[in-house]
PDB file of C-alpha atoms in Angstrom:
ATOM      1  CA  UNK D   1     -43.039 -52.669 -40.706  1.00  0.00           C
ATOM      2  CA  UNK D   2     -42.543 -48.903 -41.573  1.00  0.00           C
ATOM      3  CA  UNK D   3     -39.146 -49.578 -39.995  1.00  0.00           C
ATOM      4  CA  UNK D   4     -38.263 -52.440 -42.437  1.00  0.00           C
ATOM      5  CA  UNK D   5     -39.202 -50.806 -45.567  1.00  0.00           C
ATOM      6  CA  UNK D   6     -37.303 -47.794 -44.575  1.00  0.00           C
ATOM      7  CA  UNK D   7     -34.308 -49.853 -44.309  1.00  0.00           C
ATOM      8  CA  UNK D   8     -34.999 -51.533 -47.477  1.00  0.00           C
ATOM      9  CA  UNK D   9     -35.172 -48.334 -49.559  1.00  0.00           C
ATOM     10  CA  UNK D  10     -32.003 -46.913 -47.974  1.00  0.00           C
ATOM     11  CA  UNK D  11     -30.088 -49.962 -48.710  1.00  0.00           C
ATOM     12  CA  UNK D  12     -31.421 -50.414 -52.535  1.00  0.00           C
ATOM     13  CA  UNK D  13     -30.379 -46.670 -52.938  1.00  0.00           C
ATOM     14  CA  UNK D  14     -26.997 -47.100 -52.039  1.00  0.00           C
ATOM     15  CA  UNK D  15     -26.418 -50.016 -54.123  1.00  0.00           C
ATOM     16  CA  UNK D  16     -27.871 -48.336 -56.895  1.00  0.00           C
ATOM     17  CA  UNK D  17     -25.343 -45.420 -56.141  1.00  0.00           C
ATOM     18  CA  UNK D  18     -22.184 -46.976 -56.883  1.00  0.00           C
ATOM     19  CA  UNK D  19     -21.365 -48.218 -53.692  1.00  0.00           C
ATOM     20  CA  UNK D  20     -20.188 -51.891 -52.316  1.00  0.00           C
ATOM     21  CA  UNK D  21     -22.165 -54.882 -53.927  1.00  0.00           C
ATOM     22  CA  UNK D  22     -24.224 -56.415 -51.239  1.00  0.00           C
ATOM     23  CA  UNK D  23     -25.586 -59.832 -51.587  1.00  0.00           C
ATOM     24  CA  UNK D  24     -29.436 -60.278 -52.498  1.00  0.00           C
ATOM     25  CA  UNK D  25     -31.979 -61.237 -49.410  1.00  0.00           C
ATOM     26  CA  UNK D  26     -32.628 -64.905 -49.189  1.00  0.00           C
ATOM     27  CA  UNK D  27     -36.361 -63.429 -48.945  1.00  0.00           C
ATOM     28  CA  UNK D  28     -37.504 -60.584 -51.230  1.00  0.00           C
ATOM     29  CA  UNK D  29     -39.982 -58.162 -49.795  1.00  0.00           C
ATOM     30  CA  UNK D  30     -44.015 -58.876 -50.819  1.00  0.00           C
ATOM     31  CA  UNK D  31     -44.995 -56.946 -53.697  1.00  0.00           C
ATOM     32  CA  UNK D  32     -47.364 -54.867 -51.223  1.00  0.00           C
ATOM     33  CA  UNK D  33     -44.298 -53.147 -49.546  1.00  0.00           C
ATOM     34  CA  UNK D  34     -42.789 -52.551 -52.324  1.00  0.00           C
ATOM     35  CA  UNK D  35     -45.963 -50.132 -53.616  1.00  0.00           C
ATOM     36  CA  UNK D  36     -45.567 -49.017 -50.023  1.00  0.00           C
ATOM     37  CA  UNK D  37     -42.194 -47.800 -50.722  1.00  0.00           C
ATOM     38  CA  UNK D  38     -42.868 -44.031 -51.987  1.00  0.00           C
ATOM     39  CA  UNK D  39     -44.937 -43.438 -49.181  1.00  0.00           C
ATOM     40  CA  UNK D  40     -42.828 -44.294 -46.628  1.00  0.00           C
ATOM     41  CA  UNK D  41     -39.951 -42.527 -48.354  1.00  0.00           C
ATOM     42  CA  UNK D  42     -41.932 -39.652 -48.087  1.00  0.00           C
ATOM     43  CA  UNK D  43     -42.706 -39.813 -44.680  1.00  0.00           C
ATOM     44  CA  UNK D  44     -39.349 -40.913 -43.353  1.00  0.00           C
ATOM     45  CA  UNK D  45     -37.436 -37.902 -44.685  1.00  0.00           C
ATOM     46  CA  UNK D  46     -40.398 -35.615 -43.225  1.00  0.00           C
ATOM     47  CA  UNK D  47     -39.781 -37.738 -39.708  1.00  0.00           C
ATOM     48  CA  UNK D  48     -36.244 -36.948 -40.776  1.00  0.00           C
ATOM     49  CA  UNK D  49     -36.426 -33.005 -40.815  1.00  0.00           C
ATOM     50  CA  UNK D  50     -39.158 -33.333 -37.555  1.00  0.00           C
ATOM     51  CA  UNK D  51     -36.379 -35.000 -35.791  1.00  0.00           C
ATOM     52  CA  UNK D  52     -33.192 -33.190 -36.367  1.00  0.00           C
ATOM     53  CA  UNK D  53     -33.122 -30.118 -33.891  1.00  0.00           C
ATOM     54  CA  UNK D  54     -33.254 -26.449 -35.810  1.00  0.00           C
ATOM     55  CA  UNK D  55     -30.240 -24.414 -35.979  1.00  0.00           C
ATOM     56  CA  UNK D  56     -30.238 -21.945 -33.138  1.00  0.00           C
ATOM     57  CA  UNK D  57     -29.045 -18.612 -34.615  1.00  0.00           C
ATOM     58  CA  UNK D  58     -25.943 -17.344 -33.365  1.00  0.00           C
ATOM     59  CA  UNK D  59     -26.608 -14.881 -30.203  1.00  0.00           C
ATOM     60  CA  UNK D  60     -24.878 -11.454 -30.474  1.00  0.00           C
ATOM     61  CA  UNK D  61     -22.551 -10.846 -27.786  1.00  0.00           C
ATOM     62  CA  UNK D  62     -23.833  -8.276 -25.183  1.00  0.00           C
ATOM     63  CA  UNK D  63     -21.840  -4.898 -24.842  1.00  0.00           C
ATOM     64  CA  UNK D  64     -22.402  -2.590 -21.692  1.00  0.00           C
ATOM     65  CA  UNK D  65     -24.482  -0.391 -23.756  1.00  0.00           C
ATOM     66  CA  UNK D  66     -27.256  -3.146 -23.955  1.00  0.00           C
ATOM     67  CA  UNK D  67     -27.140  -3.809 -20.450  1.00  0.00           C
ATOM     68  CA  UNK D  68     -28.883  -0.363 -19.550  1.00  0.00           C
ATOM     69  CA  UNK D  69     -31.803   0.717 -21.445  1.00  0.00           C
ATOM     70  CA  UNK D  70     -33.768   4.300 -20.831  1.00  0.00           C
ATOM     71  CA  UNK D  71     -36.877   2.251 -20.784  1.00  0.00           C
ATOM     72  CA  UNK D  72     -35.728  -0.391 -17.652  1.00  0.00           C
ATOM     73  CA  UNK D  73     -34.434   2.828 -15.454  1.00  0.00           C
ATOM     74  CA  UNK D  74     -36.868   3.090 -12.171  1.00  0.00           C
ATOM     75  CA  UNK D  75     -36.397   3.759  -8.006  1.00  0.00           C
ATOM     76  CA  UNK D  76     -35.855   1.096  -6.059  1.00  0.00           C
ATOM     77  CA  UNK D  77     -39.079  -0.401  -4.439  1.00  0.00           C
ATOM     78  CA  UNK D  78     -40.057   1.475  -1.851  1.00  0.00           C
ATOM     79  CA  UNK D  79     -38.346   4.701  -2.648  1.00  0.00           C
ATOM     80  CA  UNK D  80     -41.321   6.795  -3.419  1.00  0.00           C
ATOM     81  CA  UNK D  81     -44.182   6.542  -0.958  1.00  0.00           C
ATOM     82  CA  UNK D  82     -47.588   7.409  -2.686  1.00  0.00           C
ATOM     83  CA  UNK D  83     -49.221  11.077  -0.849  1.00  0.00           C
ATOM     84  CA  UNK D  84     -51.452   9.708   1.936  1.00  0.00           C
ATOM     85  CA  UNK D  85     -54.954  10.975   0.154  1.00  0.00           C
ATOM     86  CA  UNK D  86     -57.168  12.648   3.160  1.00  0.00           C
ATOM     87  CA  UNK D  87     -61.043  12.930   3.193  1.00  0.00           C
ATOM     88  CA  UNK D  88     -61.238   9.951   0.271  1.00  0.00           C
ATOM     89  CA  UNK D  89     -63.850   7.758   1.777  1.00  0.00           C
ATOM     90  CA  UNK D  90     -63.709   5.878   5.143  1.00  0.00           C
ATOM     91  CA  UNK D  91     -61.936   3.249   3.560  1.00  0.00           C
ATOM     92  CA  UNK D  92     -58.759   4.552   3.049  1.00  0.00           C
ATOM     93  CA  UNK D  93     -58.499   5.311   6.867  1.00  0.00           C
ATOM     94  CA  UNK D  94     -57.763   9.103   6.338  1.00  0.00           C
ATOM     95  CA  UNK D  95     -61.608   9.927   5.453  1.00  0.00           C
ATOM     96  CA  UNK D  96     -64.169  11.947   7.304  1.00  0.00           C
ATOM     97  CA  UNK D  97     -62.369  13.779   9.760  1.00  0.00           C
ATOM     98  CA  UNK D  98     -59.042  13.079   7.812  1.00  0.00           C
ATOM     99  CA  UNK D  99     -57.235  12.507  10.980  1.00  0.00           C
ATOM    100  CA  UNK D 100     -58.006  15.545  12.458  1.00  0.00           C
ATOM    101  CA  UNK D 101     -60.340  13.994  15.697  1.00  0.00           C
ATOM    102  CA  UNK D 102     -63.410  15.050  16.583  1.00  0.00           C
ATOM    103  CA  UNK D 103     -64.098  19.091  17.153  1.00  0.00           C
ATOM    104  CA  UNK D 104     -61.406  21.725  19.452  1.00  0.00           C
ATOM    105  CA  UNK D 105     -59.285  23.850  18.371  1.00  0.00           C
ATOM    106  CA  UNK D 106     -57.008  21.633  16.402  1.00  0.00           C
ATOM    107  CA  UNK D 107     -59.329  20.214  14.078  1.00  0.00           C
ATOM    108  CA  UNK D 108     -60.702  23.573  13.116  1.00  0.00           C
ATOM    109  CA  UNK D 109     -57.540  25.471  12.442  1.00  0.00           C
ATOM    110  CA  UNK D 110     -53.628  26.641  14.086  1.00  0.00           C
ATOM    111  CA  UNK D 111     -52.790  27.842  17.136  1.00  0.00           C
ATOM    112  CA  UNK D 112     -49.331  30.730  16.662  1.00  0.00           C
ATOM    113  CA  UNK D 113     -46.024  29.059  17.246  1.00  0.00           C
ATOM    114  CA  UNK D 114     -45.557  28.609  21.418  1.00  0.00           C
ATOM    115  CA  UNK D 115     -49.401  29.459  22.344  1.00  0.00           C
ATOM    116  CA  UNK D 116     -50.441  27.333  25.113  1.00  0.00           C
ATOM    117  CA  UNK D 117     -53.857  28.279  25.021  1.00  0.00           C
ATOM    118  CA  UNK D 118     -53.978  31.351  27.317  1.00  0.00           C
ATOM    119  CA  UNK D 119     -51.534  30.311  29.785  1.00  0.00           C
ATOM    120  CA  UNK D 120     -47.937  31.793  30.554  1.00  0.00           C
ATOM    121  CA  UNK D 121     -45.959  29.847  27.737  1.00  0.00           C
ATOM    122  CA  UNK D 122     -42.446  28.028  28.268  1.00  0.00           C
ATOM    123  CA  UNK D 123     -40.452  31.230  26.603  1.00  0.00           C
ATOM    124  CA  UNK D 124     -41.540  33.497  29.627  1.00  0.00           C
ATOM    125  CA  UNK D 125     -41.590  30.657  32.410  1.00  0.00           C
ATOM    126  CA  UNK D 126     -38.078  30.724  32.353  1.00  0.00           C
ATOM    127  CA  UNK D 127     -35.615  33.242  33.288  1.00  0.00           C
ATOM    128  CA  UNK D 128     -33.399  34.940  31.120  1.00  0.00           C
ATOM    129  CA  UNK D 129     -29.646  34.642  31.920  1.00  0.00           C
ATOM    130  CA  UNK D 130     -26.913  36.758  30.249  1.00  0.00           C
ATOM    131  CA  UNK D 131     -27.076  39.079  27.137  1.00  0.00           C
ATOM    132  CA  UNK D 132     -25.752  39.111  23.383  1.00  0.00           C
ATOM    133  CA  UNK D 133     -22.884  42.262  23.637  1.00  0.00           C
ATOM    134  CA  UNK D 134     -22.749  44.081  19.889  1.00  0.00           C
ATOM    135  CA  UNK D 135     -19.472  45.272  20.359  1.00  0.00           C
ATOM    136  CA  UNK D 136     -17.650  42.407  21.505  1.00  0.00           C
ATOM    137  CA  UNK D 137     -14.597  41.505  19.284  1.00  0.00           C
ATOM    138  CA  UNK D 138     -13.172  38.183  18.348  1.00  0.00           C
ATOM    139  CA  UNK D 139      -9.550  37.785  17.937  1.00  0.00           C
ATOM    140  CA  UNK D 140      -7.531  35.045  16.578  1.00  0.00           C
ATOM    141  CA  UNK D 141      -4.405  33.792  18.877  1.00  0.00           C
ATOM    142  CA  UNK D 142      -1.166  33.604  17.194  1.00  0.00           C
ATOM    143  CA  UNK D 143       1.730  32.552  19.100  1.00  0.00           C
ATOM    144  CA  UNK D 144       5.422  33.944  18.264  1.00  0.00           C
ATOM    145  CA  UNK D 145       6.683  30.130  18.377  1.00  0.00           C
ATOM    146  CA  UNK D 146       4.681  29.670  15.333  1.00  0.00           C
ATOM    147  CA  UNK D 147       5.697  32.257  13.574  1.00  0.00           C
ATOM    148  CA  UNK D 148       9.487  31.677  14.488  1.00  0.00           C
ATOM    149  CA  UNK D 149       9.100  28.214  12.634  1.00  0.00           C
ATOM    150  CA  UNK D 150       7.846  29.877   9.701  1.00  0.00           C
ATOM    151  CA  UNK D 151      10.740  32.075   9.228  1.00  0.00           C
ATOM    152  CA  UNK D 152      12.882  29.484   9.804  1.00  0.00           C
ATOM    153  CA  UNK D 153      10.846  27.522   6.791  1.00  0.00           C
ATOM    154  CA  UNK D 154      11.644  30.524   4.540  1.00  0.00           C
ATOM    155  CA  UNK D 155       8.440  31.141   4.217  1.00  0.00           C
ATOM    156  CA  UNK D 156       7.934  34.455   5.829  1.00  0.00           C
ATOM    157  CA  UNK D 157      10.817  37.254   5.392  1.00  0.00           C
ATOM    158  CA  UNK D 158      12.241  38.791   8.634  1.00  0.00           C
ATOM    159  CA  UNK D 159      12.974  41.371   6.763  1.00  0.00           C
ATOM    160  CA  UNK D 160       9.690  42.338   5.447  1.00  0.00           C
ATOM    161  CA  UNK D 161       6.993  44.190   7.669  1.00  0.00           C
ATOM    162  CA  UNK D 162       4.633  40.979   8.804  1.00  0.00           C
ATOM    163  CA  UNK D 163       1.501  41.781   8.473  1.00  0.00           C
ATOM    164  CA  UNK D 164      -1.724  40.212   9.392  1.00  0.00           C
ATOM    165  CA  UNK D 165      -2.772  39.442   5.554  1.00  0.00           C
ATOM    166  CA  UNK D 166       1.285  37.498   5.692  1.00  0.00           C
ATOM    167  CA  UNK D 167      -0.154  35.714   9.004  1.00  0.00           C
ATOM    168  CA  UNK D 168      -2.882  34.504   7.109  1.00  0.00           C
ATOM    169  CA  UNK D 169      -1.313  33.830   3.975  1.00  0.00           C
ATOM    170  CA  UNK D 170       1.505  31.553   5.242  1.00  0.00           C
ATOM    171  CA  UNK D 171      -0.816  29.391   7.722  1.00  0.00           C
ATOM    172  CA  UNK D 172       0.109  30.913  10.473  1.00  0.00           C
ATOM    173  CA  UNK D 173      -3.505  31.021  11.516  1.00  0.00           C
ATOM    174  CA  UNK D 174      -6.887  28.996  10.350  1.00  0.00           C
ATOM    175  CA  UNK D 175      -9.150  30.721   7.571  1.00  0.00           C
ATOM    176  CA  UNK D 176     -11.825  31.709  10.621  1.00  0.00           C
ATOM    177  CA  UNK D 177     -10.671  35.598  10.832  1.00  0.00           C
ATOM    178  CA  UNK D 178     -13.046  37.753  12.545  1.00  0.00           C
ATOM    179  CA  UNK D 179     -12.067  40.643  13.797  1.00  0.00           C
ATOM    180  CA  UNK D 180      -8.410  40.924  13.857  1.00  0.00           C
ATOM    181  CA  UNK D 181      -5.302  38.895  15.451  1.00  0.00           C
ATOM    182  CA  UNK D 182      -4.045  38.467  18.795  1.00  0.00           C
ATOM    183  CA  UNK D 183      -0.508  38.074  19.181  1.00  0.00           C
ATOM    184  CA  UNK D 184       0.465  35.344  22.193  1.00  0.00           C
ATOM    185  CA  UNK D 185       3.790  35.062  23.771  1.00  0.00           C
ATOM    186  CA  UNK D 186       4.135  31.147  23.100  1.00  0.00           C
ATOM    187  CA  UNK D 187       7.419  30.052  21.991  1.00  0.00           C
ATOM    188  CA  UNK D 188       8.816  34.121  22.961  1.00  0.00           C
ATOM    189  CA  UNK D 189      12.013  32.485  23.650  1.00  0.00           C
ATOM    190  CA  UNK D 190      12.585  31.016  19.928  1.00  0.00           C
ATOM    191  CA  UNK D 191      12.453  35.205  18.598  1.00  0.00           C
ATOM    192  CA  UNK D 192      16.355  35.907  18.433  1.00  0.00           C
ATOM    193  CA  UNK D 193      15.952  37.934  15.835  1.00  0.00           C
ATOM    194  CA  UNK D 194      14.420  41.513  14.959  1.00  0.00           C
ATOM    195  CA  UNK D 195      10.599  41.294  13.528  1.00  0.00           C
ATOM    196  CA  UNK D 196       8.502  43.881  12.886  1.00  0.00           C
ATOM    197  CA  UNK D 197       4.893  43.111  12.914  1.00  0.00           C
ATOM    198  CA  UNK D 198       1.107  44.888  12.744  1.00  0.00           C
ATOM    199  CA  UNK D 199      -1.566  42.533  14.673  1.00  0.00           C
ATOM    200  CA  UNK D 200      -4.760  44.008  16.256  1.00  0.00           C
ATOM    201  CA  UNK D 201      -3.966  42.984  19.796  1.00  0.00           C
ATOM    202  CA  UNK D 202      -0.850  41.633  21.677  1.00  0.00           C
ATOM    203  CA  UNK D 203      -0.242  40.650  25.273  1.00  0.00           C
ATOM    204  CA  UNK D 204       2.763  42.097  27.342  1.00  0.00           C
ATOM    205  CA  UNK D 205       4.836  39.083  27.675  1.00  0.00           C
ATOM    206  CA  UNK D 206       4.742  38.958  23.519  1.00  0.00           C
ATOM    207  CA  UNK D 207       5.538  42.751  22.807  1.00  0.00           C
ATOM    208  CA  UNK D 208       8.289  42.568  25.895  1.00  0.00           C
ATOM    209  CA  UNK D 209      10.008  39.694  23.961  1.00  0.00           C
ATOM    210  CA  UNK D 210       9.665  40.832  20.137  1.00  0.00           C
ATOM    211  CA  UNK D 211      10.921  44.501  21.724  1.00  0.00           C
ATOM    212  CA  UNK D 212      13.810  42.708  23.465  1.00  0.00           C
ATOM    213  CA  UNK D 213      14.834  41.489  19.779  1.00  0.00           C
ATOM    214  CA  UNK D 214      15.145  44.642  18.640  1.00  0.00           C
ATOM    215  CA  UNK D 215      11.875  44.127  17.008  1.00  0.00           C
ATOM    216  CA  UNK D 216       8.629  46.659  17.353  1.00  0.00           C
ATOM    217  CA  UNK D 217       4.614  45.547  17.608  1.00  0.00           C
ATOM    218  CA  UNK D 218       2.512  48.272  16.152  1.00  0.00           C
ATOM    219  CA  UNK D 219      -1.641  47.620  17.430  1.00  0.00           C
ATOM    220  CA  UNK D 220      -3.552  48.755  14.272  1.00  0.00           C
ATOM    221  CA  UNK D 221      -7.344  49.238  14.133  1.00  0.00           C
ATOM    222  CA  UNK D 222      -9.531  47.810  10.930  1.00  0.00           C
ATOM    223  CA  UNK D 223     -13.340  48.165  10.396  1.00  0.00           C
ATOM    224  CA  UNK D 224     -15.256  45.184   9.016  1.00  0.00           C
ATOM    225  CA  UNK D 225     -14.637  46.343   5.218  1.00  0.00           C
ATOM    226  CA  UNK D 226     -11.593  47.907   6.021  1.00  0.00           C
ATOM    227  CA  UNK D 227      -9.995  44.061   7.048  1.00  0.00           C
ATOM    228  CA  UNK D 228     -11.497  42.490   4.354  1.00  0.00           C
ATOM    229  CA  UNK D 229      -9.693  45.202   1.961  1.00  0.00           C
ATOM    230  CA  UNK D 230      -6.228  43.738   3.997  1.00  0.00           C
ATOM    231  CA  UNK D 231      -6.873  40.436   3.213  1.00  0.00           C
ATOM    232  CA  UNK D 232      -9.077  39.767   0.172  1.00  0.00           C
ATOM    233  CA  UNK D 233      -8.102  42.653  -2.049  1.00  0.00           C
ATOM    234  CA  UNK D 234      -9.121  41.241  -5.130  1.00  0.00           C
ATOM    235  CA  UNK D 235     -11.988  40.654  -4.217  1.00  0.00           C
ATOM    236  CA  UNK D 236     -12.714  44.405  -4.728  1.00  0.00           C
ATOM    237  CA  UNK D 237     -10.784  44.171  -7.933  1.00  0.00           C
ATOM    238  CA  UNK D 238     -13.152  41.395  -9.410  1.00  0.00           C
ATOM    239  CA  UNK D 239     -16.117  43.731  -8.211  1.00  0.00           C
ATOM    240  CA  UNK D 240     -14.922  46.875 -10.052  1.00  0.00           C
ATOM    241  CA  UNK D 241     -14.856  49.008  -6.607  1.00  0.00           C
ATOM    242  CA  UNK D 242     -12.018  50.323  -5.333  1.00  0.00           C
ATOM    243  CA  UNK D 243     -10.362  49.851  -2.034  1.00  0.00           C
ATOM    244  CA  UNK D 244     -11.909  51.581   1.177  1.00  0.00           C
ATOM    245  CA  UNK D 245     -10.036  54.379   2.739  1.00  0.00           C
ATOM    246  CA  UNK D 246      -9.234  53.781   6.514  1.00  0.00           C
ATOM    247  CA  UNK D 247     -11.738  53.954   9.041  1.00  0.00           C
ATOM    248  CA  UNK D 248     -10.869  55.667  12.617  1.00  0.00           C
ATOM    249  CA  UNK D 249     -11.219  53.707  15.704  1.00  0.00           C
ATOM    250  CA  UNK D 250     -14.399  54.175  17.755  1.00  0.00           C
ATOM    251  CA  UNK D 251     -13.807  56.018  20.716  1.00  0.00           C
ATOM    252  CA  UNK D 252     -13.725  53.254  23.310  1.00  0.00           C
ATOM    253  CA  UNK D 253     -11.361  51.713  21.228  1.00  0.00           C
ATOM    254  CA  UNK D 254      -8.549  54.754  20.602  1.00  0.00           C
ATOM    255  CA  UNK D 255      -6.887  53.601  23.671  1.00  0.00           C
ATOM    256  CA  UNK D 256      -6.325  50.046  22.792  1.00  0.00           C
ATOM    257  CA  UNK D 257      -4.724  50.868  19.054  1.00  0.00           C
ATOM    258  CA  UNK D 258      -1.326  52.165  17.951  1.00  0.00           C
ATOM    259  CA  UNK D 259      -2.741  53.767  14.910  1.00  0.00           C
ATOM    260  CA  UNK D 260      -5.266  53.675  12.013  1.00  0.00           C
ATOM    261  CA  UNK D 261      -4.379  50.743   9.833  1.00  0.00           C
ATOM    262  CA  UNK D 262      -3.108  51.058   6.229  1.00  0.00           C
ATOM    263  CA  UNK D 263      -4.698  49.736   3.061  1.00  0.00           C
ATOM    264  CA  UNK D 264      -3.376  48.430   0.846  1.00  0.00           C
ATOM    265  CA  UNK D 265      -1.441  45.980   3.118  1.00  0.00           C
ATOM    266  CA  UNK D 266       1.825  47.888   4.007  1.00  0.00           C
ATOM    267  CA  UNK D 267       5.872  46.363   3.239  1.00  0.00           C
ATOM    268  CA  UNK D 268       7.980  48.194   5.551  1.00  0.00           C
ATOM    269  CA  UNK D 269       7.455  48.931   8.996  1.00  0.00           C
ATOM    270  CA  UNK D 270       5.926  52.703  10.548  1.00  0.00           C
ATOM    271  CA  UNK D 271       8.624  54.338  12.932  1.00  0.00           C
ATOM    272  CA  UNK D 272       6.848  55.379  15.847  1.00  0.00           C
ATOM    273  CA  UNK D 273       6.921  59.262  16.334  1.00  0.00           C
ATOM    274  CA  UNK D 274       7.483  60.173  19.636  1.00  0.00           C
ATOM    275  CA  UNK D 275       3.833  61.238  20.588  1.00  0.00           C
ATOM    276  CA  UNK D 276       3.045  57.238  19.667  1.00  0.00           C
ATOM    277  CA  UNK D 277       5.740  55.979  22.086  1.00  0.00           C
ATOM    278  CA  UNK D 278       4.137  58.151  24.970  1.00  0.00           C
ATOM    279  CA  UNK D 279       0.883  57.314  24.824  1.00  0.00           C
ATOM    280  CA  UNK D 280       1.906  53.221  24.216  1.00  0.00           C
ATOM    281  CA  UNK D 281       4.354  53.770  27.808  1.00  0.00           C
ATOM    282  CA  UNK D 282       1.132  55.050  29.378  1.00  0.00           C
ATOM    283  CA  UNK D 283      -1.495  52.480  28.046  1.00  0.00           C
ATOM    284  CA  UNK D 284       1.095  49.702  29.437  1.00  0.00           C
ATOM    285  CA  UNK D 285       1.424  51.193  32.455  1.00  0.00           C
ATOM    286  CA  UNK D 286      -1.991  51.697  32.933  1.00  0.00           C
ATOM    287  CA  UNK D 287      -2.595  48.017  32.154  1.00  0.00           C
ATOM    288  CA  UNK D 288       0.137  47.156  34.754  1.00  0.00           C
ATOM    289  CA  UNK D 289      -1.744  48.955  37.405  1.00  0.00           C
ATOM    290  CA  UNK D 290      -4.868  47.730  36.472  1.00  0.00           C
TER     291      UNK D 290
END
């Protein structure tokens, strides 16, 4: 019935409106629909605005700033584990004797690191093989093959005195410089050429072949500081100090060195005074012997 009269009303209205003549019903509505007719005018348009689905407002697009918020930020579960609370009650597992057993030595306090309760401990049960020597000295090896490629690279001058703070510079060696250089007679027969060079050790076969070149190999001796003033020397620059003077070989080490070494790093080579060459023609011949 509602339905009816709704159509009714719509269809008077637009006839009323201006719009295409329609013929009359054969049957007119009863006059109790037609005092209906406000009513259910009424209540169709509020069906109406029930019926028709709201406007959904339009959404804001999302930038990457929205995607992170101070306020979401947190660890992943299970990346903080809670303190295990001891001595909390017998429910949490950890109460009482938190863990600890009953009575002994170890529930009441510590023993000292490697006490096995009054017997001879592990550290003295077994024996003690070798010893630690203070004085030792590490060298770094530096064949004369390597150092014939460099020179060939142009990147060390023949020239030039070589030096172990040029060794270092150019790659001729790693960065793990103890004590001094060694210098090796790999690649001797590549040298065809006179070099000069200052290393802290060098074998026979290496000095015989730089010699043979028309080259010399002087053995120099560097304390701790005093090598570090040979190859980091502004390092005592960006300290304020100035550079150490050169320290004197020990005296179980006067027979293994040439001379005292210089500082700052030296250009040109040292001539050997005659003195020098004696003692060096009795150190290798003592070295042959031995």
């Amino acid at each position: 019935m509602w339905r009816r009269a709704s159509h009714l009303l719509r269809a008077a209205a637009a006839a009323g409106v201006g719009g295409p003549r329609r013929v009359p019903h054969p049957f007119p509505p009863p006059p109790a629909l037609l005092s209906l007719a406000p009513r259910v005018a009424s209540y169709s348009a509020s069906y109406a605005t029930q019926a028709a689905p709201a406007a959904a407002p339009a959404r804001t697009p999302r930038t990457a700033g929205s995607l992170l918020r101070l306020n979401d930020l947190r660890d992943n579960p299970g990346a903080r584990k809670q303190k295990t609370r001891k001595g909390r009650g017998i429910g949490s597992g950890k109460g009482k004797t938190a863990g600890r057993g009953h009575k002994g030595q170890k529930a009441r306090g510590t023993a000292r690191f490697g006490f096995e309760g009054g017997q001879t401990p592990l550290r003295r049960r077994l024996p003690r093989r070798g010893f630690k020597n203070p004085f030792s000295l590490t060298f770094q090896p530096c064949g004369l093959g390597k150092i014939a490629k460099l020179i060939n690279a142009g990147k060390i001058d023949s020239s030039e005195l070589i030096t172990m703070k040029t060794l270092k510079e150019t790659g001729a060696i790693g960065k793990q410089i103890k004590d001094g250089i060694r210098l090796m007679g790999r690649g001797a027969e590549e040298i065809k050429w006179p070099i000069h060079l200052e290393v802290s050790r060098a074998t026979a076969r290496a000095k015989a072949a730089v010699e043979a070149a028309g080259g010399t190999v002087r053995l120099v001796y560097y304390n701790k500081l005093g090598f570090r003033a040979l190859l980091k020397p502004e390092w005592f620059e960006k300290k304020g100090r100035l550079l150490p003077k050169a320290a004197r070989p020990p005296p179980k080490q006067r027979d293994k060195v040439d001379s005292i070494g210089r500082l700052p790093a030296p250009t040109k080579p040292l001539p050997f005074t005659p003195e020098e060459l004696e003692f060096a023609a009795k150190r290798d011949a003592a070295r042959v012997t031995a």
